[in-house]
CSV table of C-alpha atoms in Angstrom, one decimal:
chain,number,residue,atom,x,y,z
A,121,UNK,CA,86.6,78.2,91.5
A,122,UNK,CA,84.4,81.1,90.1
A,123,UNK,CA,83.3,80.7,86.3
A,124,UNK,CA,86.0,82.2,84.1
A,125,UNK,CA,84.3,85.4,82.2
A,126,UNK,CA,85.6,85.9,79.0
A,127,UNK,CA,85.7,89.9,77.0
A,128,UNK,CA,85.5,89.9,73.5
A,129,UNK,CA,86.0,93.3,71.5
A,130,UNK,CA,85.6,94.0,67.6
A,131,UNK,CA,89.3,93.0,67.1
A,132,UNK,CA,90.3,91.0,70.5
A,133,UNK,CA,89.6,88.5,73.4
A,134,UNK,CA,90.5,88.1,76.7
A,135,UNK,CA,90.7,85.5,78.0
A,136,UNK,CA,92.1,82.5,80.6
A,137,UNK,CA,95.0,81.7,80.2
A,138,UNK,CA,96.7,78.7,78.4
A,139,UNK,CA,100.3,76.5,78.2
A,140,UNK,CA,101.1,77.5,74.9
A,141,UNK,CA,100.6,81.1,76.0
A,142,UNK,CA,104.1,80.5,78.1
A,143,UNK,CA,106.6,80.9,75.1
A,144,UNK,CA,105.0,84.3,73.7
A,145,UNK,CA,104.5,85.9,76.9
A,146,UNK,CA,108.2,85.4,78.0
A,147,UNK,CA,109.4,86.8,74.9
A,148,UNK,CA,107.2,90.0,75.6
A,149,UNK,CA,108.3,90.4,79.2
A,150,UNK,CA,112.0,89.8,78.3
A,151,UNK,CA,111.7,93.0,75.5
A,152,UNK,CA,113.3,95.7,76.9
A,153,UNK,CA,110.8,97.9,75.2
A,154,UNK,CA,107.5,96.6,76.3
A,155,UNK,CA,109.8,97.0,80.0
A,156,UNK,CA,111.0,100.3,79.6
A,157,UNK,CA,108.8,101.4,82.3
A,158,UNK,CA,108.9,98.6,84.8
A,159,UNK,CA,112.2,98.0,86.9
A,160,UNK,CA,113.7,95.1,84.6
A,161,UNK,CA,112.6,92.9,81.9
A,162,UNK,CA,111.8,89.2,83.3
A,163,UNK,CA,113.6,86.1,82.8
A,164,UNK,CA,111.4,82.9,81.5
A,165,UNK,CA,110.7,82.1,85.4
A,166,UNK,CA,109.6,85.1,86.3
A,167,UNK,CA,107.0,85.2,83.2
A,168,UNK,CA,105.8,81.8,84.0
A,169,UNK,CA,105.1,83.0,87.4
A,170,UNK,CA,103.4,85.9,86.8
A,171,UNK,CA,101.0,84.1,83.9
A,172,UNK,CA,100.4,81.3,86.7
A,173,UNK,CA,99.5,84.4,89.4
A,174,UNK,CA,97.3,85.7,86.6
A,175,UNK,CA,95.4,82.5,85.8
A,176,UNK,CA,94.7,81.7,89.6
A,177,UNK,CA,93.5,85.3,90.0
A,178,UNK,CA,91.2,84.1,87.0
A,179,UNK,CA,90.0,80.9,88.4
A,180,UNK,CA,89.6,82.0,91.8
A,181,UNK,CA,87.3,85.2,91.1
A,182,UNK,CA,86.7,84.6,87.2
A,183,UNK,CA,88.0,88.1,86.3
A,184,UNK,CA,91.6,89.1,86.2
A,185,UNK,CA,94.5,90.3,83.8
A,186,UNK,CA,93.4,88.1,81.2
A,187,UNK,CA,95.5,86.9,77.9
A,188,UNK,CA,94.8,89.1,75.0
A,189,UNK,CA,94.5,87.6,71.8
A,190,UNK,CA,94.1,88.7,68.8
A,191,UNK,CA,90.7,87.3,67.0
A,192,UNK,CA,91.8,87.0,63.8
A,193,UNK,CA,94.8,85.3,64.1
A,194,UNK,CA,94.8,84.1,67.4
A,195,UNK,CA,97.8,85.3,68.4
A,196,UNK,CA,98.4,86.2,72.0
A,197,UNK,CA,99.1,89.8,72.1
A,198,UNK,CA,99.5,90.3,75.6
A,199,UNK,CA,97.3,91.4,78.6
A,200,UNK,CA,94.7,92.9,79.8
A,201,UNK,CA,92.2,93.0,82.6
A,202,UNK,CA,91.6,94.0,85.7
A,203,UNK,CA,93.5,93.2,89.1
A,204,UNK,CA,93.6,93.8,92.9
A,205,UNK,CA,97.4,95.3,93.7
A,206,UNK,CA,99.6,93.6,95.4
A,207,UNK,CA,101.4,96.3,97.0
A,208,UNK,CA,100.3,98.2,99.9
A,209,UNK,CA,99.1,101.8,98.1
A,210,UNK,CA,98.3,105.0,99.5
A,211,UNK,CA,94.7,104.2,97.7
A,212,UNK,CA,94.3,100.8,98.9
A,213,UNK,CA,91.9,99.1,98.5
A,214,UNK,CA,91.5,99.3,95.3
A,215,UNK,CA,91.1,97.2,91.9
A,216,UNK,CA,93.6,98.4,89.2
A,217,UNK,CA,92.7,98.0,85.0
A,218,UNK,CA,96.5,97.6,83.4
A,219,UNK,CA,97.6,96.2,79.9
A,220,UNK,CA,100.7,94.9,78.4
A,221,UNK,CA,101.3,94.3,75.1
A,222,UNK,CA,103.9,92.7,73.0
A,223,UNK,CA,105.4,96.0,70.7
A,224,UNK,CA,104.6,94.3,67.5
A,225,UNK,CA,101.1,95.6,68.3
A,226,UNK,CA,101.6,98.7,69.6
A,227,UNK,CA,99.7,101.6,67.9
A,228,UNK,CA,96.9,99.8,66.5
A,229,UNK,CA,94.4,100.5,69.4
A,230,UNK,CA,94.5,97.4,71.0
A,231,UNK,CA,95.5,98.7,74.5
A,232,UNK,CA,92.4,100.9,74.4
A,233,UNK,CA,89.6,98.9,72.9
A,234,UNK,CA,90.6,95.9,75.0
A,235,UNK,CA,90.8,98.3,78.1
A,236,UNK,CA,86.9,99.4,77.3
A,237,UNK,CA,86.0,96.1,77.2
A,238,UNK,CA,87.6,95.1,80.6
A,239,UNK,CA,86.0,98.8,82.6
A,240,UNK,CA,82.5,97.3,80.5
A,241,UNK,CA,82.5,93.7,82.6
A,242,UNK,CA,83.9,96.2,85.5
A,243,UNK,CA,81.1,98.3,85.6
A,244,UNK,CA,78.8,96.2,84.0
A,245,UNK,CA,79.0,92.8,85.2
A,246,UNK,CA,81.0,93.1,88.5
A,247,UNK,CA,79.5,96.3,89.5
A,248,UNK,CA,82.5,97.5,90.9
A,249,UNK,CA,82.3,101.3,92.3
A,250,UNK,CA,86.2,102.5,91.0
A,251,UNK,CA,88.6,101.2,88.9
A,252,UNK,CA,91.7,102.9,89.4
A,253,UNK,CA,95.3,103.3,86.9
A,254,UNK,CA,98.2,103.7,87.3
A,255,UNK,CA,101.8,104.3,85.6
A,256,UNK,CA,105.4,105.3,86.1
A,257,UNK,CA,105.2,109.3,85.3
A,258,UNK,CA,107.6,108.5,82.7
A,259,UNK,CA,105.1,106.3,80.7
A,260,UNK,CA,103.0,109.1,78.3
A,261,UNK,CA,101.7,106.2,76.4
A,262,UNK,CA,100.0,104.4,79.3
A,263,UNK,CA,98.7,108.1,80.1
A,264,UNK,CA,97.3,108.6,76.8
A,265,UNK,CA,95.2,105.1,77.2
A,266,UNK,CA,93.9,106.1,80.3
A,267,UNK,CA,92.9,109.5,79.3
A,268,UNK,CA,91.4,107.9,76.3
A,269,UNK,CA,89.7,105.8,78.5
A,270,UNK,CA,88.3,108.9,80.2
A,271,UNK,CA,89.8,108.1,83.3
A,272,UNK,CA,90.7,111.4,85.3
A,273,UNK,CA,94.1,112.4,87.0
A,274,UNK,CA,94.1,112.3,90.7
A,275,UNK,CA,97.8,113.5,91.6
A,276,UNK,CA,100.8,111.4,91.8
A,277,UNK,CA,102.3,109.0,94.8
A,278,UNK,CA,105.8,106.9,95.0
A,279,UNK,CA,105.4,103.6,94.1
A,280,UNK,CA,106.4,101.5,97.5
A,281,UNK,CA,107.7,98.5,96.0
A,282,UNK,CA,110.6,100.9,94.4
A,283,UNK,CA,113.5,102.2,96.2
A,284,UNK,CA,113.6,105.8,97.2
A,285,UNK,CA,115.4,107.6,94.4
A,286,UNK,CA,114.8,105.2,91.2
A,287,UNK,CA,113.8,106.7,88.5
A,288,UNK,CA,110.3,105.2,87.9
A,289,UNK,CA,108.8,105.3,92.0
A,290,UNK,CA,107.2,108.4,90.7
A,291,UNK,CA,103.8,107.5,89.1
A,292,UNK,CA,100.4,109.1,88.3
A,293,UNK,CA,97.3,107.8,89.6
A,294,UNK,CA,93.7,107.8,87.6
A,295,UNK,CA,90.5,106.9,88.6
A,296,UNK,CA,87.3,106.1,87.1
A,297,UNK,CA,83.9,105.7,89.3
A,298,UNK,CA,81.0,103.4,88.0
A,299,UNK,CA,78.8,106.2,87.5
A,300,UNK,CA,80.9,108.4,85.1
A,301,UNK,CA,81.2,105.3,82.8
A,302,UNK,CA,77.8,105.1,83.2
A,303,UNK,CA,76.6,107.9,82.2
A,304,UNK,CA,79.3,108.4,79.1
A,305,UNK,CA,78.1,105.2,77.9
C-alpha cells in the first residue's frame, strides 16, 4: 500500500475515497447529463464498482482519480485525478488526467482548477514525462478544459471499447509533456 497523496486547490480537495461517498457518486453517474458522452449512465453497482476500482488504484500507487470535494462545504463534487487506461489504445502506455463532476457544479471552474492541481503532483511529485486526455469528439466542454489546461491536440483515434459505428468511438486525443508544464509554470 503506497501512502495516499492528497491535492488541495483554492476551492477543492482530492482525495481517497470514502463510504459515504457511495450515495452521491451513484446519483452523478446515474444523470444522464453528466453521461451524455459516455455509452450509458450506471446503475448503483456499477458506481460502487468503479469508486472501489478508484480507491484501490489510490491505495496501491497513492495517486489516482481521486474524490473531489468541495472545501467549503465538503460536499463531494465528483472526480478528478489521474489514471492508467484500461483499454488497449493506440497510445498505450500511457497515464490519462480525466474529471467528472456532478452538473450542479458545472461552470464554476472546478474541472479546471482541480485538473491543474492533479498535472501539478503529475509533474511535480510523480515526475511523470506525459499526461495524456482524452474525450468523445462530441464532448466540446471536456475540450475546452483541456485546452485550458494547455494541453495540445494530437489527432483523433476510435475508442476500442466502442462498437464500430456508435456515435461516441470517435474521440480526440491531447497531450501534455513534463517539460511544457514546466516551463508555463
Amino acid at each position: 500500500m503506497a501512502e495516499c497523496i492528497e491535492v488541495v486547490t483554492e476551492r477543492l480537495r482530492l482525495r481517497q475515497w470514502r463510504d459515504a461517498d457511495r450515495a452521491p457518486f451513484a446519483r452523478l453517474n446515474a444523470d444522464p447529463r453528466v453521461m451524455e458522452f459516455f455509452p450509458t449512465t450506471l446503475s448503483r453497482a456499477e458506481s460502487d464498482g468503479l469508486l472501489e476500482r478508484c480507491a484501490k488504484g489510490i491505495a496501491d500507487r497513492g495517486w489516482g482519480l481521486w474524490a473531489a470535494e468541495e472545501r467549503a462545504s465538503g460536499a463531494l463534487i465528483g472526480f478528478v485525478g489521474l489514471s492508467v487506461p484500461r483499454a488497449d489504445l493506440p497510445f498505450s502506455p500511457c497515464v490519462e488526467i480525466g474529471w467528472r463532476l456532478a452538473s450542479t457544479h458545472w461552470g464554476r471552474g472546478y474541472a479546471t482548477e482541480a485538473a491543474r492541481g492533479a498535472l501539478r503532483t503529475g509533474f511535480e511529485d510523480l515526475a511523470l514525462p506525459e499526461i495524456v486526455a482524452f474525450t468523445a469528439a462530441l464532448n466540446l466542454r471536456s475540450e475546452a478544459v483541456m485546452v485550458r489546461l494547455g494541453m495540445r491536440a494530437d489527432g483523433c483515434f476510435e475508442h476500442p471499447a466502442l462498437p464500430s459505428g456508435h456515435a461516441l468511438r470517435a474521440h480526440k486525443l491531447y497531450r501534455l509533456p513534463r517539460e511544457a508544464w514546466l516551463a508555463g509554470r
